[in-house]
CSV table of N, CA and C and ligand atoms in Angstrom, one decimal:
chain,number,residue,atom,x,y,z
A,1,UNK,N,28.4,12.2,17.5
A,1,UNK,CA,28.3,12.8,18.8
A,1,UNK,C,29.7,13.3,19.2
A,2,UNK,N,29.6,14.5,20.1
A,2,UNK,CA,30.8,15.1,20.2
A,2,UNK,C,31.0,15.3,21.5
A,3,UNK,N,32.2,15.4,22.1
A,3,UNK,CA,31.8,15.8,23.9
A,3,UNK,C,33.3,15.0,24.1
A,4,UNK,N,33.0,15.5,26.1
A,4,UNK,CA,34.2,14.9,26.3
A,4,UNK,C,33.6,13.9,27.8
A,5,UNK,N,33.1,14.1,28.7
A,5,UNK,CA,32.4,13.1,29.5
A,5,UNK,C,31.0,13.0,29.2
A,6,UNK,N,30.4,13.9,28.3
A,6,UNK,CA,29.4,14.6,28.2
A,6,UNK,C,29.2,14.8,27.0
A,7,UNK,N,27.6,14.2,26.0
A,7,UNK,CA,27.7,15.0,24.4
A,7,UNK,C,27.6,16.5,25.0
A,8,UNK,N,28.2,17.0,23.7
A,8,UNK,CA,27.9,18.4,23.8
A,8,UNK,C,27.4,18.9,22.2
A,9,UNK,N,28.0,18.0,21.0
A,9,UNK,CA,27.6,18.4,19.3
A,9,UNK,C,27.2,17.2,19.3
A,10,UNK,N,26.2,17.2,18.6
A,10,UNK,CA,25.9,16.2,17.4
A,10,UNK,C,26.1,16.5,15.8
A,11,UNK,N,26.5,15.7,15.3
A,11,UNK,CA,26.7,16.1,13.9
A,11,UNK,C,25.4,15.4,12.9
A,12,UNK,N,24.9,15.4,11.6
A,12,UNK,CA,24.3,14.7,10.9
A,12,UNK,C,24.2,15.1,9.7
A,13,UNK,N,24.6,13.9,8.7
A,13,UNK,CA,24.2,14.2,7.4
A,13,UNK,C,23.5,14.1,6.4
A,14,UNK,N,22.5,14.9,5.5
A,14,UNK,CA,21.6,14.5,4.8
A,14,UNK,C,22.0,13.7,3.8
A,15,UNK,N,20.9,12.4,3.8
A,15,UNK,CA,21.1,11.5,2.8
A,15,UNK,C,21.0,12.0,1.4
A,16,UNK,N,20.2,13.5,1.4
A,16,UNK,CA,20.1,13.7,0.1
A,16,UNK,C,21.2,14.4,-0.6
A,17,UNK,N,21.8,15.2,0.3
A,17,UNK,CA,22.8,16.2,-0.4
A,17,UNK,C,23.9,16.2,0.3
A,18,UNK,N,24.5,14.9,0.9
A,18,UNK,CA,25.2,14.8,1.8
A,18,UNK,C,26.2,15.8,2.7
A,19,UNK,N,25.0,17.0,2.8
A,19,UNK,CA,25.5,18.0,3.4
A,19,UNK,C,25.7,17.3,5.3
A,20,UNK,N,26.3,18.0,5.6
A,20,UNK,CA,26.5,17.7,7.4
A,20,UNK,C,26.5,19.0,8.5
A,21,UNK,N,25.4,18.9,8.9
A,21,UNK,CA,25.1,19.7,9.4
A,21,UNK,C,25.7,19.6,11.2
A,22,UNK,N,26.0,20.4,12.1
A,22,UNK,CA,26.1,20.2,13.6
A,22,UNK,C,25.5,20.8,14.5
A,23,UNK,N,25.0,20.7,15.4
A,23,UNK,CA,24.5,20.9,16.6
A,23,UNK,C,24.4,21.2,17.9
A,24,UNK,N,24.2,22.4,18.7
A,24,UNK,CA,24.9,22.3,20.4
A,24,UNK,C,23.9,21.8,21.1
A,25,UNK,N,24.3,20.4,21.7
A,25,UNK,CA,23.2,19.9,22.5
A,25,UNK,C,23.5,19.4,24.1
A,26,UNK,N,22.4,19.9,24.7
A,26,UNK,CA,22.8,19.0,26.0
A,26,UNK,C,22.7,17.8,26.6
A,27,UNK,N,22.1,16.9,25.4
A,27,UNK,CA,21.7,15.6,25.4
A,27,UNK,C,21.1,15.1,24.2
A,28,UNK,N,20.9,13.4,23.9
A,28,UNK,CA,20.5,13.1,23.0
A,28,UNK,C,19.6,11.7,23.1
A,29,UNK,N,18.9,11.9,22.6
A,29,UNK,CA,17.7,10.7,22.5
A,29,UNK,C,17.7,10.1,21.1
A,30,UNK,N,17.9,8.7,21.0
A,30,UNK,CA,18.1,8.2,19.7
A,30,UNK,C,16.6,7.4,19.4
A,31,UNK,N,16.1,8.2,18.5
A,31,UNK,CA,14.6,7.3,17.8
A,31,UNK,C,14.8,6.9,16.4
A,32,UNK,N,15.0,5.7,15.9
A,32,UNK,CA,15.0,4.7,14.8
A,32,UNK,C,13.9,4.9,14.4
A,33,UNK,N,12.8,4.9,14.7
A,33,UNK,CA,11.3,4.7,13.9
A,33,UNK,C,10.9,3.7,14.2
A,34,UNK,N,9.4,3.0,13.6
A,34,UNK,CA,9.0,1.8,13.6
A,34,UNK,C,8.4,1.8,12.2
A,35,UNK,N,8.1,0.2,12.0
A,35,UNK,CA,7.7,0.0,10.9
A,35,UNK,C,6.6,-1.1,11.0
A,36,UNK,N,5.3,-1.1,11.2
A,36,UNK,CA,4.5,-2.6,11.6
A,36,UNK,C,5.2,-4.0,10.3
A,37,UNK,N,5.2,-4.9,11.0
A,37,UNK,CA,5.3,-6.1,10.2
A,37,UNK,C,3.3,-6.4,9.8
A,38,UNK,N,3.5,-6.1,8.4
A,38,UNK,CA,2.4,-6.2,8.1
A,38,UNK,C,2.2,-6.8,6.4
A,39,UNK,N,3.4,-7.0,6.6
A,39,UNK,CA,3.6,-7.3,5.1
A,39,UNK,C,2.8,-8.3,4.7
A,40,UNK,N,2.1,-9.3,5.1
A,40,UNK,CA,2.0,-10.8,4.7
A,40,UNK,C,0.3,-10.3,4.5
A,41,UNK,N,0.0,-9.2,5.1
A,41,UNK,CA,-1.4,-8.7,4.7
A,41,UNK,C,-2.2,-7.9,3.8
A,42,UNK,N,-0.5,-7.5,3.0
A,42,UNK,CA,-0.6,-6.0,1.9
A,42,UNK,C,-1.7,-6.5,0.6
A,43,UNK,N,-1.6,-8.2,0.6
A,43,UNK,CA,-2.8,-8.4,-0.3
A,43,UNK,C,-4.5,-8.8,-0.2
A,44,UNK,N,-4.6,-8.8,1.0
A,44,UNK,CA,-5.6,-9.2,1.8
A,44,UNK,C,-6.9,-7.8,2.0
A,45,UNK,N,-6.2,-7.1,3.1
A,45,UNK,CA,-6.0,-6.5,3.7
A,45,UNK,C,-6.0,-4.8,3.1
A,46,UNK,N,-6.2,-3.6,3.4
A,46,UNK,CA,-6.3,-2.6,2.9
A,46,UNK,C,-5.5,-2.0,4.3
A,47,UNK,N,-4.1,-1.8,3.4
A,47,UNK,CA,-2.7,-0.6,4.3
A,47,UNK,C,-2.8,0.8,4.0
A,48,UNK,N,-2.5,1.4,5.2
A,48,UNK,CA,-2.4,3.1,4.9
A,48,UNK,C,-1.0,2.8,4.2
A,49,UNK,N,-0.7,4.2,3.9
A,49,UNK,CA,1.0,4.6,3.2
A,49,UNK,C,2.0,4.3,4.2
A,50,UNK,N,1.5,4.1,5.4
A,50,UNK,CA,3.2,3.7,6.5
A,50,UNK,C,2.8,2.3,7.0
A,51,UNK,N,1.7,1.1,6.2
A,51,UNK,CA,1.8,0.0,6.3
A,51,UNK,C,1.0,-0.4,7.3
A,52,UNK,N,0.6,0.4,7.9
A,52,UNK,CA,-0.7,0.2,9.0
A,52,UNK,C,-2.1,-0.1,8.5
A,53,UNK,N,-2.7,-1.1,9.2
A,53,UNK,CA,-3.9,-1.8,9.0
A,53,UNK,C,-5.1,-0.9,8.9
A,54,UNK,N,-6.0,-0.4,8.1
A,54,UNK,CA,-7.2,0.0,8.1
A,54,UNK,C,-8.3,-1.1,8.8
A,55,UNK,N,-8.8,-0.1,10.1
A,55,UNK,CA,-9.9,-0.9,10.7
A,55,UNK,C,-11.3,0.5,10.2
A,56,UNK,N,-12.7,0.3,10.8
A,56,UNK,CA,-13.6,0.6,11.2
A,56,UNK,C,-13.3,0.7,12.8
A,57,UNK,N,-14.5,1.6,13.3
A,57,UNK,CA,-14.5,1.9,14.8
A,57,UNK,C,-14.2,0.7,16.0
A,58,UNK,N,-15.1,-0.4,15.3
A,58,UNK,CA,-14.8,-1.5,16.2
A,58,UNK,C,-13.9,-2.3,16.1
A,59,UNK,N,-12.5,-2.0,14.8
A,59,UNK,CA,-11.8,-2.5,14.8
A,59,UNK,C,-11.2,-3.4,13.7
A,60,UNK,N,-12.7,-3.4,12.8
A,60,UNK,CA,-13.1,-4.6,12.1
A,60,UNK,C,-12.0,-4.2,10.3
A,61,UNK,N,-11.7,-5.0,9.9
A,61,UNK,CA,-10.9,-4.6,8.5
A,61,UNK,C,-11.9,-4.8,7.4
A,62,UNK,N,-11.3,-4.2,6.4
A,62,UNK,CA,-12.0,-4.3,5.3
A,62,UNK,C,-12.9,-5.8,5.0
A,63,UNK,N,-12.4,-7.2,5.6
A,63,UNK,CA,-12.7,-8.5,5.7
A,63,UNK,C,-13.6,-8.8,6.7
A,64,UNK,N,-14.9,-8.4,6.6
A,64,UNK,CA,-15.7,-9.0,8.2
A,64,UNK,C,-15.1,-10.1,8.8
A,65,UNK,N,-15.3,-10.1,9.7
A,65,UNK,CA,-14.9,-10.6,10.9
A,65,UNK,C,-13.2,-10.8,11.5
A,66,UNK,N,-12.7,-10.4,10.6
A,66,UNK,CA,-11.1,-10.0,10.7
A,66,UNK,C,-10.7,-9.0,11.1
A,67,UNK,N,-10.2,-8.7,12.3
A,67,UNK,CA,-10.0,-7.5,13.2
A,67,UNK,C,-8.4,-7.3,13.4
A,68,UNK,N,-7.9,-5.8,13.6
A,68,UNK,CA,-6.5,-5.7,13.9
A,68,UNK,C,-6.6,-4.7,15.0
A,69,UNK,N,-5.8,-4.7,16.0
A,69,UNK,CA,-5.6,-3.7,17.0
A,69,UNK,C,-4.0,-3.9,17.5
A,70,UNK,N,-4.1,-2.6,18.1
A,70,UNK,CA,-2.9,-2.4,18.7
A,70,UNK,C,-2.0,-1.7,17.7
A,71,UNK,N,-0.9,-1.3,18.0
A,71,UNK,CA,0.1,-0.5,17.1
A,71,UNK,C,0.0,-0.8,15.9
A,72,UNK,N,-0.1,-2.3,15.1
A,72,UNK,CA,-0.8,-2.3,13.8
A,72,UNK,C,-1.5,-1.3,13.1
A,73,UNK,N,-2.2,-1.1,14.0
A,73,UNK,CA,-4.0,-0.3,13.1
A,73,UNK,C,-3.4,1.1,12.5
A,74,UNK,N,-3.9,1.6,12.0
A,74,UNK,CA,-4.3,2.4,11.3
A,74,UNK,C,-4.3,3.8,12.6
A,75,UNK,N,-3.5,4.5,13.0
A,75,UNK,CA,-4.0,6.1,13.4
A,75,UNK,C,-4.1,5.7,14.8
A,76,UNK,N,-3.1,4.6,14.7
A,76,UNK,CA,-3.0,4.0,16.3
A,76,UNK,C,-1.9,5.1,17.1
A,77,UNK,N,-2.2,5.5,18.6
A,77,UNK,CA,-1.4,6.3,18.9
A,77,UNK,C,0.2,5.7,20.1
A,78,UNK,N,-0.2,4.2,19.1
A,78,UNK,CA,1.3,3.6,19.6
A,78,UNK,C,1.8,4.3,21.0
A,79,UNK,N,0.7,3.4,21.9
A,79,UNK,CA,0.9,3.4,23.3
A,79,UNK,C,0.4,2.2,23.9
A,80,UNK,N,1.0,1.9,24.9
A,80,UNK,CA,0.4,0.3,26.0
A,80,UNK,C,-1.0,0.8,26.1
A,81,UNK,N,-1.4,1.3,26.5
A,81,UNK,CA,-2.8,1.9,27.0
A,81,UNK,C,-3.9,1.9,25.8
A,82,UNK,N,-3.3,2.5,25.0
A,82,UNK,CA,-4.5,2.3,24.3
A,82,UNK,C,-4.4,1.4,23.1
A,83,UNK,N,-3.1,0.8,22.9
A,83,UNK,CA,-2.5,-0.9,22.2
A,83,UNK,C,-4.0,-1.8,23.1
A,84,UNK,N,-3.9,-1.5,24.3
A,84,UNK,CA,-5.0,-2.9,25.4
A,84,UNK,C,-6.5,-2.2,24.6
A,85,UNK,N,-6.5,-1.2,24.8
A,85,UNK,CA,-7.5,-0.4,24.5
A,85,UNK,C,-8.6,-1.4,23.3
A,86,UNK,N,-7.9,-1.0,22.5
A,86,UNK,CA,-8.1,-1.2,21.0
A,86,UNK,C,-8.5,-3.1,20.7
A,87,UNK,N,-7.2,-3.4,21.7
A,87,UNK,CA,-7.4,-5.3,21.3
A,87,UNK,C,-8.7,-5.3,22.4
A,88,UNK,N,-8.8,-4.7,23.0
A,88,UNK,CA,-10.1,-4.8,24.4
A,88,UNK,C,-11.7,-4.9,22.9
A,89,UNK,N,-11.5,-3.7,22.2
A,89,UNK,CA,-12.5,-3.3,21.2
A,89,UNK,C,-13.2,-4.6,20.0
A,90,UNK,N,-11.5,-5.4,19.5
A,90,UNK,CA,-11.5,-6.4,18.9
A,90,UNK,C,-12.1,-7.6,19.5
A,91,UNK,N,-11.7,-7.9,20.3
A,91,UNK,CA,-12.3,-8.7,21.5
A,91,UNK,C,-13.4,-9.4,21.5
A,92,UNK,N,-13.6,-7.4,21.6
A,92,UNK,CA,-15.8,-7.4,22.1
A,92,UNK,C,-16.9,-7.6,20.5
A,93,UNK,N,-15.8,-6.8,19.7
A,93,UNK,CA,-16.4,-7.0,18.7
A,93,UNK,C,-16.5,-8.4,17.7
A,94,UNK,N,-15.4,-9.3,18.3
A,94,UNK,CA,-15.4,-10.4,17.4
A,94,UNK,C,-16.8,-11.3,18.4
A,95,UNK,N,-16.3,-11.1,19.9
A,95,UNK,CA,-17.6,-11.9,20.6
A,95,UNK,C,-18.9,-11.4,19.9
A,96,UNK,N,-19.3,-10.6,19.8
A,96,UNK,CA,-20.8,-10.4,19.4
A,96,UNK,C,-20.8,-10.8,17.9
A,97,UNK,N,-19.6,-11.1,16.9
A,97,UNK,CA,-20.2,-11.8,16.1
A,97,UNK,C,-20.5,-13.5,16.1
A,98,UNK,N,-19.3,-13.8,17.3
A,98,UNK,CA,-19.9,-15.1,17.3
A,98,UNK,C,-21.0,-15.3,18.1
A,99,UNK,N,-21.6,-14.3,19.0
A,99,UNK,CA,-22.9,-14.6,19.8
A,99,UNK,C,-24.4,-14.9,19.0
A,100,UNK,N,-24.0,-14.2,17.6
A,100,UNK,CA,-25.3,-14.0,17.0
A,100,UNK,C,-25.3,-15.3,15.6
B,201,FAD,C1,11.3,2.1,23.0
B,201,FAD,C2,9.8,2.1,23.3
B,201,FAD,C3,9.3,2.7,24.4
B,201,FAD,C4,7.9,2.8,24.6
B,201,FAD,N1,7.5,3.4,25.8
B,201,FAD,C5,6.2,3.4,26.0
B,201,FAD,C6,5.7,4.1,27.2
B,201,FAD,O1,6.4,4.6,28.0
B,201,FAD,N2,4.3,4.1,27.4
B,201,FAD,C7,3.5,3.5,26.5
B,201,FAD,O2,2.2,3.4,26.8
B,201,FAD,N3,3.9,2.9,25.4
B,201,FAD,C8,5.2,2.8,25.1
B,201,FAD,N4,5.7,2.2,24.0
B,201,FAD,C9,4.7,1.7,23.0
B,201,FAD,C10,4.2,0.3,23.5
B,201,FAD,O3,5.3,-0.5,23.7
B,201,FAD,C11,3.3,-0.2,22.4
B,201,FAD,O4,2.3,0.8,22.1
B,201,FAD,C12,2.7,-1.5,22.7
B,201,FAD,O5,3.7,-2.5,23.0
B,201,FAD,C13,1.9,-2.0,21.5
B,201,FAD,O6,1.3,-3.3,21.8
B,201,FAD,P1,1.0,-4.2,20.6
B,201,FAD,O7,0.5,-5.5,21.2
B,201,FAD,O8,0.1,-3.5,19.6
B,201,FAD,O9,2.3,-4.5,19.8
B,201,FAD,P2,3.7,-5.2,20.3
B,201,FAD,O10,3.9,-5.0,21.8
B,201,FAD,O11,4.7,-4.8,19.3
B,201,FAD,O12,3.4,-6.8,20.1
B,201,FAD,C14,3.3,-7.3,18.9
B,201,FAD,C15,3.7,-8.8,19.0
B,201,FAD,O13,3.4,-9.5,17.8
B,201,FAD,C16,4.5,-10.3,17.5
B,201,FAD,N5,4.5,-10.5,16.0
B,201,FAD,C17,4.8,-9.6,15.0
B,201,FAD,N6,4.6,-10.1,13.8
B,201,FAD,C18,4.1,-11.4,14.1
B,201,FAD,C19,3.7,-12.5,13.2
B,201,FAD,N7,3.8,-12.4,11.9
B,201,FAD,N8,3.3,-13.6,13.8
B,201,FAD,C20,3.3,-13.7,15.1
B,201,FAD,N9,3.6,-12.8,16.0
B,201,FAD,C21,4.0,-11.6,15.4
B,201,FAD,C22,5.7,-9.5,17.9
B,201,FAD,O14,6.9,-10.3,18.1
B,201,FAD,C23,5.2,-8.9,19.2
B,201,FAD,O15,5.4,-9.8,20.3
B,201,FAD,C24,7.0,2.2,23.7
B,201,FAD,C25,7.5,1.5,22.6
B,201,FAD,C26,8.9,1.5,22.4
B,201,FAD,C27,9.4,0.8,21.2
């Protein structure tokens, strides 16, 4: 970052061609990524390609009665709202299997 009270350039370089590119910016927002901790499941369990949990509608994994919700899952849109959403789904779905 470049500036003087204030960014004004950012710089960056590609990992691949360690070219470096710059930028005129009036601000900057730093996003790292995420990565689910899901590792302890990759044998169990059936992962998409970025390590997220495959459920069914109600939540359920490839394993009856084994459920994942929240930013975990699969095509989750990694939000509080629908993180509750989803464990709300788990929930209801694991009750009705113990009701029966
Ligand atoms: C910087 C940032 C800003 C965000 N801003 C917003 C926003 O403005 N609005 C919004 O709706 N959402 C926002 N989100 C997303 C929101 O935080 C998530 O969607 C939500 O917290 C997901 O809830 P979760 O319960 O699925 O996962 P998490 O909140 O990540 O909870 C998972 C918990 O499981 C624990 N855990 C992990 N592995 C294990 C293990 N092996 N054993 C036991 N415990 C374990 C973790 O320590 C953690 O406490 C933001 C996220 C970030 C990172």
């Amino acid at each position: 970052m470049k500036g003087d009270a204030i960014v004004k350039q950012v710089s960056s370089k590609n990992t691949k061609d360690a070219k470096i590119s710059t930028l005129e910016v009036a601000g900057v927002f730093v996003a790292i990524g995420s990565k689910p901790n899901s590792n302890q499941w990759q044998e169990l369990l059936s992962l998409d390609e970025g390590s997220y949990i495959i459920t069914n509608e109600v939540m359920e994994t490839k394993i009856p009665r084994i459920f994942a919700a929240g930013d975990v899952h699969h095509n989750s849109t990694r939000q509080a709202i629908t993180a509750a959403g989803s464990g709300a789904t788990a929930v209801i779905s694991a009750e009705r299997f113990l009701s029966f």
